[in-house]
Amino acid sequence: MVSIKDVARVAGVSDKTVSRVVNREPNVTPDTIEKVQLAIADLGYIPNLAARSIRSSRTNIIGIITDFISTTPYSGDIVRGVQDWAGANGRTVLLANTDGDFDREANVWRTFKAHRIDGVLYVAMYHRVVAPTAGEVTIPTVLVNSHPEEGYAYPSIEPDDFGGSYDLTQHLLALGHRRIGYIRLNPLLLGANQRLDAFLAAAQAGGIAENDIIIRLGMEGPIGRETNYVYREALDILSMPDRPTALVCGNDEMALQAYLAALYLGLRVPGDITIVGFDDFRTVSLALKPELTTVALPYYDLGWQGADMLDQLVQGKGSETERRVLKCMVVTRQSSA
Amino acid sequence: MVSIKDVARVAGVSDKTVSRVVNREPNVTPDTIEKVQLAIADLGYIPNLAARSIRSSRTNIIGIITDFISTTPYSGDIVRGVQDWAGANGRTVLLANTDGDFDREANVWRTFKAHRIDGVLYVAMYHRVVAPTAGEVTIPTVLVNSHPEEGYAYPSIEPDDFGGSYDLTQHLLALGHRRIGYIRLNPLLLGANQRLDAFLAAAQAGGIAENDIIIRLGMEGPIGRETNYVYREALDILSMPDRPTALVCGNDEMALQAYLAALYLGLRVPGDITIVGFDDFRTVSLALKPELTTVALPYYDLGWQGADMLDQLVQGKGSETERRVLKCMVVTRQSSA
DNA sequence: AATCGCAATGACAACGTCGACATTGCTAAT
DNA sequence: ATTAGCAATGTCGACGTTGTCATTGCGATT
């Protein structure tokens, strides 16, 4: 591998001068700069970041720790957001996945420390409460799509499930719906309760009677291996003699099953039944016909802004306890009327 | 940061001896080993991999370059496969995304070279032909989910779309279907043609008459911004007076739209119409009711085995031109009968 | 003309680790 | 008793880079 010394020799200057050119330090003659840059291009020299980091004890690497990267596919957007931030700011991204396993997580922390990375984004693939103790964290860390357990102080960034759900419910009320079904997410998910609470709050504020709200549990059990009642419950709700005019689903995959149930029963969306989802998981929300009214989760921004928060933290400017919450926008499509 | 010398001081040995213990070299007294390990634990020493890599000019880091990581969510499984391999073999994964942009890709290669990583997995998020020239590749590279353009020699690993599609078609023939609809993927995708070709080959081999095969184009246009005709075409095929008894869809999202069309027309799956997909994108294939018969793409194994091929290559044992193809399994569920 | 100030450049050490080689001390063979 | 052999440990330098400080040379000031 060609090193700074090779460049120095070819350019006829000292290695330190090459270093100055590479790092754009002041007080170098334009002449010299040109000579050096020529030599660099000639030799195809690329600085060795490992060597640099030994001297400067900063690596410009940030790590991402994920738990279930593949089970909730849309949250890949978080990773993309982080990557784009990193690309735009001259950082590189180390990626590691724990599958939710404690030992593997401890290992990942060890590896990250061994690489002396600057900071860690601890990304939960579903919105939840989290305590990243496996590594006795000593690297600056920001929690993404989750927030710290009581008593732990980490900065965090998460979506405003409550606000999104509240707005979505208001959208239904504005359309005149007065009897509404609701199929709940797995209660283990943080978002599940926030979404339900917001739905109930908005419904109450809108003057909906309690017995005009039909709530069913769509899923339960450990994440990744849950049992799914959505289709059955949707069929059941939609077969009621006084069936609701709108059906709110915990997420878009549930909405998909609600569509199937509705169509199976010969109902038209949205003519006979309005159906809405949550997440704006576009593979589903746009494939559904009519396209699905849902709430877009700001996954990409969660990643980007999370990386930015981490950067602040690394530079000592960030708050140890900032808890940032990002708005979720209602996306109105043709499934609601 | 605590270094090997700190440990040496505390343990009362030389730094080299600590190094020996850390690297499990032979010829160290059990006594010494224990003293050193105690000191290591005491101080929380973790070797600095950057320093190590300067000496040994191997980093044990492999890089993943992806193009469209988020648009096709299931292919996150490839990344997971690579990660798991890396975790099991003491490597770390650097991740970078290009969004299909040439300049960004060139940048990524630069960064990877600057990190002196051992090798690169060039992961195409949809199966296609690829020529990773942006970096004038000098790092050992394996193409995943794609194969090299004519004239370029890279090892590659990809799914056997043809075989999977052939088997799936045979499954339909075995069920007695003699008149079959087919909705094509975007022709830009490598898999699109392989799947269609296999379908036609299997149908012909099974003695299906040409006019008992109804082929429609489901999508076209640039990846990520295509126009989608699937729902319309499905409605159209299923409204034919002599409608086919089975409908093959280019992928599972298309199958989803076919379900919606069938149900809209009051048809039962699989009673009135058998529908099958491709990919086994479980978010869809399992959410559909009845659950979808489809073909599972070996994404995870693509990642794992790709990483393994790369490792061989890095160690100089691999072939520069190996082209590995992984079998795709038909997953029989309730949508076909 | 002598001095000062400063821009431009270089020499050298240090970062943390490990490979090459040297040293020590013990056992076994003569 | 001497030596050879080898296991256990240590010394030192190198990897590629940059920070610190020193040196050079030149124009400006007195």
XYZ file of C-alpha atoms (C1' of nucleotides) in Angstrom:
734
model
C 0.000 0.000 0.000
C 1.265 3.447 -0.901
C 1.907 5.603 2.146
C 2.435 9.254 2.851
C 6.166 8.723 2.641
C 5.977 7.420 -0.897
C 4.087 10.529 -1.849
C 6.640 12.694 -0.068
C 9.489 11.076 -1.934
C 7.849 11.471 -5.319
C 6.833 15.053 -4.641
C 10.244 15.868 -3.234
C 8.932 17.191 0.072
C 8.718 15.917 3.622
C 5.965 13.596 4.790
C 4.671 16.287 7.074
C 4.093 18.610 4.154
C 2.083 15.958 2.398
C 0.043 15.603 5.556
C -0.544 19.340 5.515
C -1.807 19.265 1.973
C -4.035 16.293 2.614
C -5.562 17.966 5.656
C -5.839 21.350 3.968
C -3.728 23.066 6.586
C -2.785 26.687 5.899
C 0.670 28.007 5.036
C 1.563 25.826 2.135
C 2.685 27.351 -1.150
C 0.291 26.807 -4.051
C 3.291 25.423 -5.878
C 3.911 22.816 -3.235
C 0.258 21.944 -3.025
C 0.214 21.247 -6.714
C 3.344 19.141 -6.649
C 1.935 17.074 -3.811
C -1.488 16.654 -5.333
C 0.116 15.501 -8.521
C 2.094 12.879 -6.687
C -1.017 11.799 -4.796
C -2.975 11.352 -7.996
C -0.052 9.611 -9.637
C 0.376 7.074 -6.908
C -3.313 6.760 -6.094
C -2.582 7.545 -2.497
C -5.443 7.263 -0.028
C -4.801 8.143 3.620
C -4.876 5.261 6.047
C -7.649 6.085 8.482
C -6.529 3.515 11.007
C -3.168 5.192 11.359
C -4.815 8.556 11.575
C -7.148 7.417 14.287
C -4.292 6.107 16.381
C -2.827 9.550 16.526
C -5.982 11.524 16.903
C -8.064 9.075 18.933
C -11.073 9.937 16.805
C -12.229 7.483 14.219
C -15.132 9.249 12.520
C -16.939 5.964 12.657
C -20.353 5.640 14.189
C -21.913 2.321 15.005
C -25.477 1.183 14.605
C -26.776 -1.539 16.853
C -30.070 -3.005 15.736
C -32.119 -5.750 17.265
C -34.487 -7.135 14.660
C -33.387 -5.534 11.472
C -35.324 -7.691 9.118
C -38.579 -8.412 10.861
C -39.891 -4.911 10.421
C -38.667 -4.112 6.981
C -39.682 -0.489 6.736
C -37.386 0.514 9.541
C -34.517 -0.045 7.168
C -35.262 3.597 6.459
C -33.759 4.501 9.803
C -30.504 2.947 8.714
C -30.684 4.762 5.417
C -31.184 8.057 7.208
C -28.113 7.431 9.324
C -26.080 6.467 6.293
C -27.039 9.535 4.371
C -26.096 11.717 7.318
C -22.807 9.895 7.603
C -22.093 10.243 3.913
C -22.827 13.943 4.061
C -20.611 14.467 7.088
C -17.601 12.350 6.297
C -18.372 9.549 8.719
C -18.547 5.862 8.155
C -21.100 3.469 9.546
C -20.409 0.186 11.283
C -23.427 -2.034 11.439
C -24.194 -4.798 13.889
C -27.279 -6.792 14.649
C -28.095 -8.546 17.905
C -31.290 -10.453 17.092
C -32.311 -9.313 20.523
C -29.808 -11.652 22.133
C -28.006 -10.408 25.216
C -24.707 -12.188 24.616
C -24.519 -11.059 21.052
C -25.234 -7.549 22.160
C -22.410 -7.650 24.671
C -20.155 -8.858 21.896
C -21.187 -6.055 19.630
C -20.326 -3.486 22.270
C -16.926 -5.085 22.702
C -16.291 -4.952 18.997
C -17.370 -1.350 18.798
C -15.074 -0.435 21.642
C -12.231 -2.304 19.994
C -12.766 -0.157 16.934
C -12.752 2.937 19.146
C -15.770 4.268 17.330
C -16.977 7.733 18.237
C -20.548 6.913 19.096
C -23.403 4.466 18.870
C -26.936 4.669 17.611
C -28.953 2.076 19.414
C -31.812 1.415 17.046
C -34.852 -0.491 18.219
C -36.723 -1.909 15.289
C -39.992 -1.476 17.014
C -40.782 1.436 19.200
C -40.108 0.414 22.798
C -38.424 1.011 26.110
C -34.849 -0.030 26.230
C -31.868 -0.358 28.563
C -28.641 -0.945 26.716
C -26.675 -2.253 29.642
C -25.086 -5.206 27.928
C -21.911 -3.292 27.268
C -21.805 -1.104 30.379
C -22.008 1.658 27.872
C -19.075 4.021 27.854
C -19.447 5.170 24.285
C -21.712 8.130 23.616
C -25.038 6.623 22.707
C -28.342 7.834 21.348
C -31.456 5.677 21.451
C -33.434 5.670 18.236
C -37.064 4.657 17.959
C -37.141 3.938 21.666
C -36.559 5.640 24.952
C -34.593 4.755 28.054
C -35.969 2.814 30.955
C -36.794 4.732 34.074
C -33.585 5.710 35.773
C -31.324 5.543 32.744
C -30.182 8.723 31.094
C -29.637 8.514 27.369
C -30.654 10.980 24.750
C -33.350 9.517 22.563
C -35.379 10.208 19.482
C -38.712 8.616 18.708
C -41.849 9.084 16.658
C -44.907 10.810 18.023
C -47.247 7.856 17.758
C -49.723 9.591 19.999
C -49.956 12.712 17.884
C -50.188 10.752 14.667
C -52.953 8.566 15.977
C -54.807 11.571 17.374
C -54.691 13.344 14.037
C -55.772 10.247 12.187
C -58.763 9.817 14.466
C -59.719 13.441 13.996
C -59.557 12.884 10.263
C -62.163 10.147 10.644
C -64.340 12.261 12.874
C -64.163 15.107 10.386
C -65.464 12.697 7.745
C -68.468 12.127 9.977
C -67.737 8.663 11.349
C -69.503 8.077 14.633
C -69.085 4.365 15.146
C -65.549 3.082 14.811
C -63.755 -0.246 15.119
C -60.173 -0.521 16.326
C -57.782 -3.443 15.963
C -54.872 -3.209 18.357
C -51.211 -3.879 17.777
C -49.270 -6.251 19.952
C -49.418 -4.589 23.382
C -45.694 -5.221 23.794
C -45.026 -2.447 21.340
C -44.709 0.974 22.850
C -46.555 2.449 19.912
C -49.503 0.125 20.470
C -50.608 1.830 23.633
C -49.803 5.327 22.532
C -51.840 4.829 19.398
C -54.764 3.360 21.275
C -54.683 6.042 23.951
C -54.647 8.777 21.357
C -57.512 7.135 19.508
C -59.589 6.987 22.651
C -58.703 10.529 23.657
C -59.609 11.909 20.250
C -62.826 9.898 20.118
C -63.880 11.120 23.512
C -63.006 14.700 22.651
C -65.125 14.259 19.522
C -68.101 13.131 21.577
C -68.169 9.505 20.499
C -70.076 7.289 22.898
C -68.127 4.499 24.532
C -70.294 1.757 23.102
C -69.738 3.090 19.606
C -66.126 2.066 19.915
C -65.294 -1.551 19.227
C -61.802 -2.555 20.285
C -60.195 -5.887 19.442
C -56.760 -7.314 20.036
C -55.074 -8.102 16.724
C -51.895 -9.742 17.897
C -50.140 -10.954 20.969
C -47.119 -12.949 21.988
C -43.398 -12.397 21.757
C -42.204 -10.145 18.948
C -41.476 -12.109 15.804
C -43.529 -15.081 16.948
C -46.875 -13.548 17.730
C -50.242 -15.085 17.077
C -52.348 -13.137 14.710
C -56.107 -12.673 15.125
C -56.491 -9.770 12.779
C -58.337 -11.407 9.920
C -60.730 -13.218 12.234
C -61.429 -10.099 14.280
C -61.914 -7.994 11.178
C -64.400 -10.517 9.798
C -66.165 -10.466 13.119
C -66.385 -6.715 13.445
C -67.492 -6.285 9.855
C -70.204 -8.912 10.254
C -71.850 -7.124 13.143
C -75.424 -6.086 12.382
C -74.553 -2.568 13.484
C -71.098 -2.634 12.010
C -68.965 0.493 12.341
C -68.461 2.764 9.371
C -64.722 3.002 9.916
C -62.068 0.540 10.979
C -58.749 1.692 12.424
C -55.896 -0.789 12.236
C -52.762 -0.809 14.353
C -50.559 -0.855 11.303
C -50.685 -1.265 7.554
C -50.278 -5.032 7.528
C -53.317 -5.262 9.718
C -55.132 -2.940 7.375
C -54.278 -5.326 4.569
C -56.012 -8.125 6.390
C -58.974 -5.874 7.077
C -59.252 -5.203 3.348
C -59.313 -8.915 2.666
C -62.014 -9.445 5.248
C -64.098 -6.571 3.940
C -63.857 -7.696 0.350
C -64.567 -11.263 1.357
C -67.809 -10.052 2.884
C -68.632 -8.166 -0.285
C -68.075 -4.772 1.283
C -66.574 -1.879 -0.694
C -63.757 0.293 0.587
C -64.431 3.078 1.333
C -68.088 2.976 0.230
C -69.262 0.501 2.848
C -66.326 0.696 5.203
C -63.505 3.164 5.685
C -60.220 1.471 6.572
C -57.088 3.221 7.801
C -53.677 1.925 8.837
C -50.518 3.213 10.439
C -46.836 3.334 9.354
C -47.244 4.118 5.678
C -45.374 0.978 4.842
C -45.535 1.762 1.167
C -45.111 -1.743 -0.116
C -48.524 -2.336 1.385
C -50.166 1.063 1.572
C -49.661 1.755 -2.129
C -50.361 -1.794 -3.268
C -53.770 -1.766 -1.653
C -56.575 -0.660 -3.922
C -57.957 1.811 -3.133
C -54.678 3.079 -1.715
C -54.526 3.266 2.034
C -55.007 6.269 4.265
C -52.410 5.891 6.973
C -49.873 7.748 9.097
C -46.302 8.105 7.870
C -43.664 7.329 10.445
C -40.619 9.572 10.122
C -38.148 6.698 10.009
C -35.669 8.311 7.699
C -35.575 11.468 9.795
C -35.273 9.432 12.943
C -32.032 8.089 11.521
C -30.731 11.348 10.165
C -31.545 13.445 13.196
C -30.463 10.706 15.553
C -27.059 10.721 13.898
C -26.965 14.469 14.259
C -27.824 14.281 17.964
C -25.093 11.723 18.408
C -22.634 14.005 16.706
C -23.483 16.807 19.112
C -22.998 14.430 21.965
C -19.625 13.266 20.705
C -18.494 16.849 20.442
C -19.595 17.449 23.993
C -22.287 19.889 22.953
C -25.271 17.619 23.237
C -27.562 17.071 26.162
C -27.406 13.748 27.976
C -31.124 13.718 28.445
C -32.621 15.249 25.345
C -35.721 13.380 24.284
C -36.670 14.380 20.812
C -40.026 13.410 19.379
C -40.793 13.604 15.669
C -44.195 14.365 14.238
C -46.069 11.723 12.223
C -48.094 12.984 9.284
C -51.456 11.642 8.233
C -51.353 10.538 4.602
C -54.809 10.781 3.144
C -55.497 8.381 0.300
C -58.630 6.758 -1.076
C -59.467 4.238 1.618
C -61.143 6.806 3.844
C -64.287 8.774 3.035
C -7.876 4.774 26.778
C -6.119 1.912 28.492
C -3.417 0.350 26.342
C -1.431 -2.818 26.311
C 1.328 -1.063 28.240
C -0.960 -0.190 31.111
C -1.902 -3.818 31.365
C 1.756 -4.817 31.224
C 2.620 -2.473 34.056
C -0.185 -3.682 36.289
C 0.524 -7.336 35.567
C 4.242 -6.824 36.045
C 5.188 -8.244 32.651
C 6.286 -6.837 29.322
C 3.821 -5.510 26.778
C 4.778 -8.285 24.414
C 3.720 -10.892 26.921
C 0.352 -9.231 27.220
C 0.105 -9.327 23.470
C 0.865 -13.029 23.591
C -1.876 -13.682 26.076
C -4.373 -11.609 24.168
C -3.603 -13.444 20.951
C -3.486 -16.839 22.605
C 0.056 -17.505 21.488
C 1.705 -20.638 22.864
C 4.535 -20.765 25.372
C 3.154 -18.685 28.161
C 3.017 -20.009 31.724
C -0.480 -20.556 33.067
C 0.599 -18.366 35.959
C 1.476 -15.494 33.676
C -1.687 -15.921 31.684
C -3.716 -15.579 34.819
C -1.882 -12.512 36.049
C -2.358 -10.851 32.703
C -5.993 -11.768 32.369
C -6.623 -10.381 35.809
C -5.036 -7.100 34.890
C -7.015 -7.008 31.655
C -10.269 -7.522 33.469
C -9.297 -5.006 36.123
C -8.522 -2.267 33.705
C -11.198 -3.162 31.196
C -8.624 -3.369 28.485
C -9.853 -3.886 24.931
C -7.289 -4.186 22.134
C -7.173 -1.319 19.684
C -7.999 -2.817 16.331
C -6.779 0.198 14.417
C -3.310 -0.197 15.842
C -3.424 -3.892 15.182
C -4.426 -3.367 11.596
C -1.549 -0.981 10.994
C 0.873 -3.684 11.933
C -0.787 -6.581 10.247
C -2.337 -4.792 7.269
C -5.481 -6.836 7.757
C -8.493 -5.154 9.241
C -11.021 -7.954 9.504
C -13.578 -5.524 8.224
C -15.723 -6.284 5.227
C -17.762 -3.653 3.478
C -21.234 -3.877 2.042
C -22.192 -1.594 -0.789
C -25.885 -1.482 -1.489
C -27.784 0.486 -4.046
C -31.395 0.713 -2.983
C -31.467 -0.695 0.460
C -34.910 0.485 1.391
C -36.964 0.133 -1.725
C -37.021 -3.634 -1.622
C -37.366 -4.275 2.072
C -37.014 -8.042 2.136
C -33.494 -7.874 0.820
C -32.473 -6.580 4.211
C -32.154 -10.308 4.808
C -29.046 -10.314 2.665
C -27.462 -7.827 5.006
C -28.520 -9.875 7.985
C -26.934 -12.963 6.482
C -23.670 -11.115 6.023
C -23.795 -9.772 9.553
C -24.393 -13.136 11.054
C -21.491 -14.574 9.124
C -19.324 -11.687 10.245
C -20.371 -12.104 13.857
C -19.610 -15.808 13.715
C -16.194 -15.234 12.162
C -14.871 -12.259 14.050
C -15.346 -9.718 11.323
C -17.041 -6.388 11.396
C -19.288 -4.932 8.757
C -19.038 -1.484 7.254
C -22.196 -0.453 5.484
C -22.623 2.083 2.743
C -25.468 2.937 0.425
C -25.210 4.584 -2.959
C -28.837 5.170 -3.945
C -27.662 4.056 -7.325
C -25.686 7.269 -7.754
C -22.332 7.005 -9.508
C -20.556 9.759 -7.579
C -21.686 8.436 -4.264
C -20.516 5.016 -5.240
C -17.081 6.345 -6.128
C -16.990 8.012 -2.737
C -17.910 4.823 -0.979
C -15.063 2.982 -2.647
C -12.662 5.694 -1.566
C -13.852 5.449 1.987
C -13.561 1.691 1.975
C -10.051 1.909 0.657
C -9.176 4.495 3.290
C -10.302 2.007 5.904
C -8.174 -0.665 4.247
C -11.020 -3.117 4.524
C -10.364 -6.691 3.484
C -13.127 -7.090 0.940
C -16.393 -5.829 -0.431
C -19.782 -7.379 -0.972
C -21.479 -5.514 -3.734
C -25.137 -6.103 -3.054
C -27.713 -5.287 -5.684
C -31.113 -4.911 -4.123
C -32.797 -6.295 -7.116
C -31.395 -9.086 -9.152
C -29.526 -7.560 -12.079
C -26.399 -7.234 -14.148
C -23.809 -4.992 -12.670
C -20.410 -3.431 -13.354
C -18.867 -1.904 -10.271
C -16.347 0.284 -12.023
C -16.885 3.437 -10.041
C -13.961 2.677 -7.787
C -11.644 1.005 -10.249
C -12.006 -1.896 -7.911
C -8.813 -3.079 -6.298
C -10.391 -4.615 -3.229
C -11.506 -8.238 -3.457
C -15.166 -8.071 -4.361
C -18.060 -10.488 -4.615
C -21.285 -9.561 -6.365
C -24.387 -10.535 -4.480
C -27.831 -10.892 -6.025
C -26.400 -9.903 -9.371
C -23.799 -10.986 -11.850
C -21.059 -9.189 -13.721
C -21.501 -7.586 -17.088
C -20.034 -9.373 -20.033
C -16.288 -9.041 -19.918
C -15.923 -8.340 -16.225
C -14.664 -11.047 -13.934
C -16.033 -11.019 -10.433
C -17.231 -13.920 -8.386
C -20.952 -13.687 -7.889
C -23.809 -15.332 -6.076
C -27.411 -15.089 -7.095
C -30.753 -16.814 -6.726
C -31.991 -19.378 -9.198
C -35.058 -17.493 -10.316
C -35.426 -19.794 -13.262
C -35.495 -22.970 -11.223
C -37.881 -21.530 -8.677
C -40.275 -20.367 -11.314
C -40.077 -23.693 -13.123
C -40.898 -25.602 -9.962
C -43.734 -23.276 -9.119
C -45.246 -23.734 -12.540
C -44.956 -27.486 -12.243
C -46.752 -27.255 -8.918
C -49.658 -25.587 -10.709
C -49.643 -28.148 -13.489
C -49.649 -30.936 -10.937
C -52.776 -29.403 -9.436
C -54.387 -29.735 -12.837
C -54.390 -26.156 -14.036
C -54.512 -25.930 -17.808
C -55.263 -22.299 -18.418
C -53.005 -19.857 -16.597
C -52.585 -16.105 -16.344
C -49.235 -14.463 -15.784
C -48.511 -10.920 -14.624
C -44.958 -9.868 -15.367
C -42.491 -8.004 -13.220
C -40.743 -4.913 -14.453
C -38.686 -6.200 -17.383
C -35.692 -4.239 -16.091
C -35.286 -6.809 -13.355
C -33.092 -9.723 -14.222
C -35.453 -12.037 -12.372
C -38.395 -10.887 -14.442
C -37.227 -12.569 -17.593
C -35.826 -15.634 -15.917
C -39.120 -16.193 -14.159
C -41.155 -15.686 -17.285
C -38.886 -17.904 -19.372
C -39.101 -20.680 -16.827
C -42.857 -20.345 -16.669
C -43.144 -20.660 -20.413
C -40.700 -23.546 -20.556
C -42.522 -25.474 -17.851
C -45.912 -24.750 -19.397
C -44.761 -25.959 -22.775
C -43.181 -29.045 -21.287
C -46.488 -29.661 -19.536
C -48.348 -29.506 -22.824
C -50.216 -26.255 -22.238
C -51.439 -24.656 -25.449
C -50.102 -21.227 -26.223
C -53.487 -19.573 -26.221
C -54.192 -20.941 -22.761
C -51.479 -18.675 -21.470
C -52.406 -15.067 -20.802
C -49.454 -12.794 -20.199
C -49.731 -9.209 -19.056
C -47.170 -6.594 -18.096
C -47.633 -5.535 -14.479
C -45.083 -2.775 -14.194
C -42.658 -0.752 -16.196
C -40.440 2.288 -15.878
C -37.320 3.067 -13.894
C -36.846 1.157 -10.654
C -38.419 2.954 -7.736
C -40.607 5.103 -9.999
C -42.419 2.548 -12.065
C -46.000 2.693 -13.195
C -48.131 -0.085 -11.905
C -50.810 -1.819 -13.953
C -51.184 -4.887 -11.804
C -54.595 -4.270 -10.288
C -56.095 -3.228 -13.579
C -54.605 -6.182 -15.422
C -55.699 -8.596 -12.735
C -59.254 -7.287 -12.892
C -59.123 -7.652 -16.621
C -57.827 -11.210 -16.667
C -60.228 -12.319 -13.976
C -63.192 -10.802 -15.820
C -62.556 -12.797 -18.959
C -65.429 -15.109 -19.857
C -62.944 -17.967 -20.086
C -60.847 -16.804 -17.204
C -57.854 -18.910 -16.237
C -58.006 -21.108 -13.157
C -54.634 -19.939 -11.897
C -52.857 -16.601 -11.841
C -49.099 -16.356 -11.477
C -47.757 -13.058 -10.216
C -44.237 -11.734 -10.645
C -43.876 -11.159 -6.939
C -45.863 -11.165 -3.730
C -46.886 -7.519 -3.857
C -48.410 -8.205 -7.226
C -50.161 -11.222 -5.776
C -51.607 -8.954 -3.126
C -53.169 -6.805 -5.809
C -54.451 -9.898 -7.568
C -56.167 -10.968 -4.338
C -57.857 -7.585 -4.083
C -59.035 -7.832 -7.667
C -60.327 -11.369 -7.219
C -62.195 -10.567 -4.038
C -63.563 -7.410 -5.573
C -65.053 -9.547 -8.316
C -66.524 -11.873 -5.731
C -64.129 -14.702 -6.544
C -62.811 -17.016 -3.853
C -59.133 -17.921 -3.467
C -58.325 -20.694 -4.185
C -61.854 -21.996 -4.916
C -62.473 -19.870 -7.987
C -58.940 -18.805 -8.696
C -55.539 -20.031 -7.596
C -53.071 -17.212 -7.012
C -49.337 -17.599 -6.497
C -46.555 -15.104 -5.962
C -42.791 -15.023 -5.801
C -40.256 -13.892 -3.135
C -42.021 -15.105 -0.013
C -41.995 -11.587 1.318
C -43.562 -12.717 4.544
C -45.057 -9.413 5.547
C -47.328 -9.951 2.596
C -47.366 -13.678 2.003
C -48.429 -14.481 5.556
C -50.788 -11.543 5.917
C -52.790 -12.648 2.915
C -55.727 -14.895 3.718
C -55.595 -17.584 2.624
C -51.845 -17.466 2.995
C -49.911 -17.240 -0.225
C -48.203 -20.019 -2.146
C -44.975 -18.500 -3.361
C -41.270 -19.116 -3.899
C -38.817 -18.286 -1.144
C -35.767 -16.385 -2.256
C -32.640 -17.418 -0.368
C -31.731 -13.881 0.638
C -30.235 -14.733 3.968
C -28.070 -17.445 2.454
C -27.058 -15.151 -0.357
C -25.581 -12.887 2.296
C -24.020 -15.604 4.408
C -22.519 -17.568 1.547
C -21.508 -14.411 -0.252
C -19.510 -13.400 2.798
C -17.960 -16.821 2.858
C -16.977 -16.613 -0.798
C -15.444 -13.232 -0.141
C -13.462 -14.656 2.716
C -12.031 -17.339 0.474
C -11.125 -14.695 -2.028
C -9.395 -12.542 0.573
C -7.351 -15.514 1.658
C -6.363 -16.126 -1.917
C -8.163 -19.435 -2.065
C -11.255 -18.329 -3.937
C -11.918 -18.367 -7.626
C -12.117 -15.045 -9.429
C -14.902 -16.274 -11.609
C -17.048 -18.527 -9.467
C -20.696 -17.974 -10.184
C -22.755 -19.585 -7.484
C -26.486 -19.960 -7.882
C -28.780 -20.737 -4.958
C -31.918 -22.785 -5.218
C -35.314 -21.189 -4.561
C -37.882 -23.333 -2.769
C -41.574 -23.395 -3.530
C -43.565 -22.655 -0.375
C -46.954 -24.249 -0.642
C -49.682 -22.512 1.318
C -53.441 -22.253 0.946
C -53.765 -19.958 -2.036
C -53.179 -22.736 -4.539
C -55.404 -25.754 -5.078
C 23.204 46.887 7.648
C 21.264 44.718 11.367
C 17.265 42.996 13.297
C 12.691 41.239 13.646
C 8.643 38.712 12.305
C 6.554 35.405 10.001
C 5.555 32.140 6.312
C 7.085 27.693 4.677
C 9.037 23.518 5.521
C 11.283 19.735 7.913
C 12.960 16.464 11.791
C 11.393 13.706 15.151
C 8.614 11.478 18.502
C 4.464 9.328 19.691
C 0.011 6.791 19.145
C -0.936 1.017 20.236
C 0.327 -3.183 18.502
C 3.026 -7.060 17.036
C 7.020 -9.359 14.459
C 11.946 -10.306 14.633
C 15.313 -11.234 17.428
C 17.769 -11.496 21.954
C 18.112 -13.066 26.541
C 17.373 -15.935 30.497
C 17.157 -20.085 32.903
C 16.036 -24.752 33.197
C 16.199 -29.799 31.801
C 18.305 -33.530 29.481
C 21.976 -35.582 27.132
C 26.785 -36.245 26.814
C 30.563 -30.855 34.569
C 29.663 -29.238 30.336
C 26.789 -28.371 26.618
C 22.827 -28.416 23.737
C 18.034 -27.566 23.343
C 14.107 -25.280 24.269
C 10.472 -22.903 26.827
C 9.449 -18.384 28.703
C 9.978 -13.752 28.538
C 11.834 -9.264 27.133
C 13.822 -5.409 23.914
C 13.304 -2.874 20.065
C 11.671 -1.165 15.953
C 8.202 -0.665 12.425
C 3.505 0.153 10.662
C 1.245 5.318 8.766
C -0.004 9.348 10.601
C 0.102 13.899 12.857
C 1.476 17.143 16.802
C 5.401 19.699 18.571
C 9.088 22.129 17.891
C 13.057 23.559 15.147
C 14.955 25.452 11.084
C 15.218 28.126 6.962
C 14.692 32.078 4.227
C 12.748 36.298 2.935
C 10.620 40.892 3.236
C 9.855 44.717 6.337
C 11.377 47.740 9.885
C 14.668 50.381 12.232
